[in-house]
Amino acid sequence: MATAVSRGAWHSVVELPETRRLVKPRTSGITMVIDKGLGLRETLDLMEMAADHIDFLKIAFGSSALYPSKLMREKIALAKEYNIEVYPGGTLFEIAVFQKCTKEFFHRARELGFTYVEVSEGTIDLTPEERKKYITMAREEGFGVLAEIGKKDPTVKIDPARAVDQIFADLAHGAYKVIIEGRDSGQGVGIY
């Protein structure tokens, strides 16, 4: 098992626990960073500072729809240069499902350079068959898939037994990992 070797500012003086992390690509200890609208230069700063610790960059809340196409492509390419998988959050996927344009959504995501997509139902309802269909469709389009279970509505609670069944089904259908909804606050939704 290969480990990362830190050459940080305190190298050889203080040994930090995270210096024993696995090198990329990791299968455990995965770190996903939510990008709420960083510009290209801020993204470069983030990459130079922390890329060794970041596995996924999630362009969240549908914000990738607000970027000029050229800038979005450049930002994604920059993250990929640092071995970081990039995906739009589930909001745009859910809008595409609602508007019945998922095929076009996947094509545009590929055109922009995204490497993963999120199949989620935080604001919509999907049957298990629909989840399977969208996970399969995304995989066929060449994407890695992060599935997400749970609702953004704090009054909707997750049924643990159904959640476990859905997690195993999503993984069996090709999802790389399954995320349990928690919003970025980690309060009042999903498992919280």
Coordinates of C-alpha atoms in Angstrom, one line a residue:
M1 CA 0.0 0.0 0.0
A2 CA 1.7 3.2 -1.2
T3 CA 1.5 6.2 1.1
A4 CA 1.9 9.9 0.3
V5 CA 5.1 11.5 1.5
S6 CA 4.7 15.0 2.8
R7 CA 7.2 17.6 2.0
G8 CA 5.2 20.3 3.7
A9 CA 6.5 23.3 5.6
W10 CA 7.0 21.2 8.8
H11 CA 8.5 18.1 7.1
S12 CA 11.0 16.3 9.3
V13 CA 9.9 18.3 12.4
V14 CA 6.3 17.4 13.0
E15 CA 4.7 14.2 11.6
L16 CA 1.0 14.9 10.8
P17 CA -1.5 12.0 10.6
E18 CA -2.6 12.8 7.0
T19 CA 1.0 12.3 5.7
R20 CA 0.2 8.6 5.8
R21 CA -2.7 8.9 3.3
L22 CA -2.8 6.6 0.3
V23 CA -1.7 8.2 -2.9
K24 CA -4.2 8.8 -5.7
P25 CA -6.3 7.2 -6.9
R26 CA -7.6 6.3 -3.4
T27 CA -10.4 3.9 -2.6
S28 CA -10.6 5.0 1.0
G29 CA -10.0 8.3 2.8
I30 CA -11.6 10.0 -0.2
T31 CA -12.0 13.8 0.1
M32 CA -14.6 15.7 -1.9
V33 CA -14.5 19.5 -1.9
I34 CA -17.6 21.5 -2.7
D35 CA -16.9 24.4 -5.0
K36 CA -19.5 27.1 -4.6
G37 CA -18.2 29.4 -7.4
L38 CA -14.4 29.8 -7.3
G39 CA -12.9 31.6 -10.2
L40 CA -10.1 30.1 -12.2
R41 CA -7.3 31.8 -10.2
E42 CA -8.8 30.8 -6.9
T43 CA -9.1 27.3 -8.2
L44 CA -5.4 27.3 -9.1
D45 CA -4.6 28.5 -5.6
L46 CA -6.7 25.6 -4.2
M47 CA -5.0 23.1 -6.5
E48 CA -1.5 24.3 -5.6
M49 CA -2.3 24.3 -1.9
A50 CA -4.4 21.1 -1.5
A51 CA -4.6 19.0 -4.6
D52 CA -2.8 16.0 -3.0
H53 CA -5.6 15.9 -0.5
I54 CA -8.6 16.3 -2.9
D55 CA -10.1 13.5 -4.9
F56 CA -13.3 15.0 -6.1
L57 CA -14.3 18.6 -6.9
K58 CA -18.1 19.1 -6.9
I59 CA -19.2 22.2 -8.8
A60 CA -22.3 22.5 -6.6
F61 CA -25.8 24.0 -6.5
G62 CA -26.1 24.2 -10.3
S63 CA -23.5 26.9 -10.3
S64 CA -21.7 25.4 -13.4
A65 CA -24.7 26.6 -15.4
L66 CA -23.6 30.2 -14.6
Y67 CA -20.0 29.8 -15.8
P68 CA -19.1 30.9 -19.4
S69 CA -18.4 27.6 -21.3
K70 CA -14.8 28.5 -21.9
L71 CA -14.1 29.2 -18.2
M72 CA -15.9 26.0 -17.1
R73 CA -13.8 23.9 -19.5
E74 CA -10.6 25.6 -18.3
K75 CA -11.5 25.1 -14.6
I76 CA -12.3 21.4 -15.2
A77 CA -9.1 20.9 -17.2
L78 CA -7.1 22.5 -14.4
A79 CA -8.5 20.2 -11.8
K80 CA -7.9 17.2 -14.0
E81 CA -4.2 18.3 -14.4
Y82 CA -4.0 17.7 -10.6
N83 CA -5.6 14.2 -10.8
I84 CA -8.9 15.4 -9.4
E85 CA -12.3 14.1 -10.6
V86 CA -14.8 16.8 -11.4
Y87 CA -18.6 16.6 -11.4
P88 CA -21.5 18.9 -11.4
G89 CA -23.7 18.5 -8.3
G90 CA -27.0 16.7 -8.6
T91 CA -29.1 19.8 -9.0
L92 CA -28.5 20.1 -12.7
F93 CA -29.1 16.3 -13.1
E94 CA -32.4 16.6 -11.3
I95 CA -33.4 19.6 -13.5
A96 CA -32.5 17.5 -16.6
V97 CA -34.7 14.6 -15.3
F98 CA -37.6 17.0 -14.6
Q99 CA -37.2 18.6 -18.1
K100 CA -36.7 15.2 -19.8
C101 CA -33.3 16.1 -21.3
T102 CA -30.9 13.7 -19.5
K103 CA -29.3 12.5 -22.7
E104 CA -28.5 16.1 -23.6
F105 CA -27.3 16.7 -20.0
F106 CA -24.8 13.9 -20.2
H107 CA -23.6 15.0 -23.6
R108 CA -23.0 18.6 -22.4
A109 CA -21.2 17.3 -19.2
R110 CA -18.9 15.2 -21.4
E111 CA -18.4 18.2 -23.8
L112 CA -17.4 20.4 -20.8
G113 CA -14.9 17.8 -19.6
F114 CA -16.6 16.5 -16.4
T115 CA -15.4 13.1 -15.4
Y116 CA -18.1 12.1 -13.0
V117 CA -21.8 12.9 -12.6
E118 CA -24.1 12.7 -9.6
V119 CA -27.3 10.7 -9.9
S120 CA -29.5 12.0 -7.1
E121 CA -33.1 12.7 -6.1
G122 CA -32.8 15.5 -3.5
T123 CA -35.7 17.4 -5.0
I124 CA -37.3 14.8 -7.3
D125 CA -38.5 11.3 -7.0
L126 CA -36.9 8.4 -8.9
T127 CA -38.0 4.8 -8.9
P128 CA -35.3 2.2 -8.4
E129 CA -35.6 1.3 -12.1
E130 CA -35.1 5.0 -13.0
R131 CA -32.0 5.2 -10.8
K132 CA -30.6 2.1 -12.5
K133 CA -31.4 3.6 -15.9
Y134 CA -29.6 6.8 -15.2
I135 CA -26.6 5.2 -13.6
T136 CA -26.3 2.8 -16.6
M137 CA -26.8 5.7 -19.0
A138 CA -24.1 7.8 -17.3
R139 CA -21.6 4.8 -17.3
E140 CA -22.3 4.2 -21.0
E141 CA -21.5 7.9 -21.7
G142 CA -18.1 7.3 -20.0
F143 CA -18.7 8.9 -16.7
G144 CA -17.9 7.6 -13.2
V145 CA -21.1 7.9 -11.1
L146 CA -21.6 9.1 -7.6
A147 CA -25.1 8.3 -6.5
E148 CA -26.8 10.1 -3.7
I149 CA -29.7 9.1 -1.6
G150 CA -32.0 11.2 0.6
K151 CA -34.0 14.4 0.3
K152 CA -33.1 18.1 0.8
D153 CA -36.4 18.6 2.6
P154 CA -35.7 18.3 6.3
T155 CA -39.2 16.8 7.0
V156 CA -38.4 13.8 4.8
K157 CA -36.5 11.2 6.9
I158 CA -34.4 8.4 5.5
D159 CA -35.7 4.9 6.1
P160 CA -32.5 3.0 7.1
A161 CA -33.6 -0.4 5.6
R162 CA -34.6 1.1 2.3
A163 CA -31.5 3.2 2.2
V164 CA -29.3 0.2 2.6
D165 CA -31.2 -1.6 -0.2
Q166 CA -30.8 1.4 -2.5
I167 CA -27.1 1.8 -1.7
F168 CA -26.4 -1.9 -2.6
A169 CA -28.6 -1.6 -5.8
D170 CA -26.8 1.6 -6.9
L171 CA -23.4 0.0 -6.4
A172 CA -24.5 -3.1 -8.3
H173 CA -25.7 -0.9 -11.2
G174 CA -22.3 0.8 -11.5
A175 CA -22.1 3.7 -9.0
Y176 CA -18.6 4.2 -7.7
K177 CA -19.8 5.4 -4.3
V178 CA -23.1 6.4 -2.8
I179 CA -23.4 9.6 -0.8
I180 CA -26.1 10.1 1.9
E181 CA -27.7 13.5 1.6
G182 CA -26.4 15.8 4.4
R183 CA -26.3 19.2 2.6
D184 CA -23.1 21.1 3.2
S185 CA -24.3 22.1 6.7
G186 CA -24.7 18.6 8.0
Q187 CA -27.7 19.7 9.9
G188 CA -31.4 19.0 9.7
V189 CA -31.5 16.7 6.6
G190 CA -30.6 13.2 5.5
I191 CA -29.0 11.4 8.3
Y192 CA -28.8 14.4 10.6

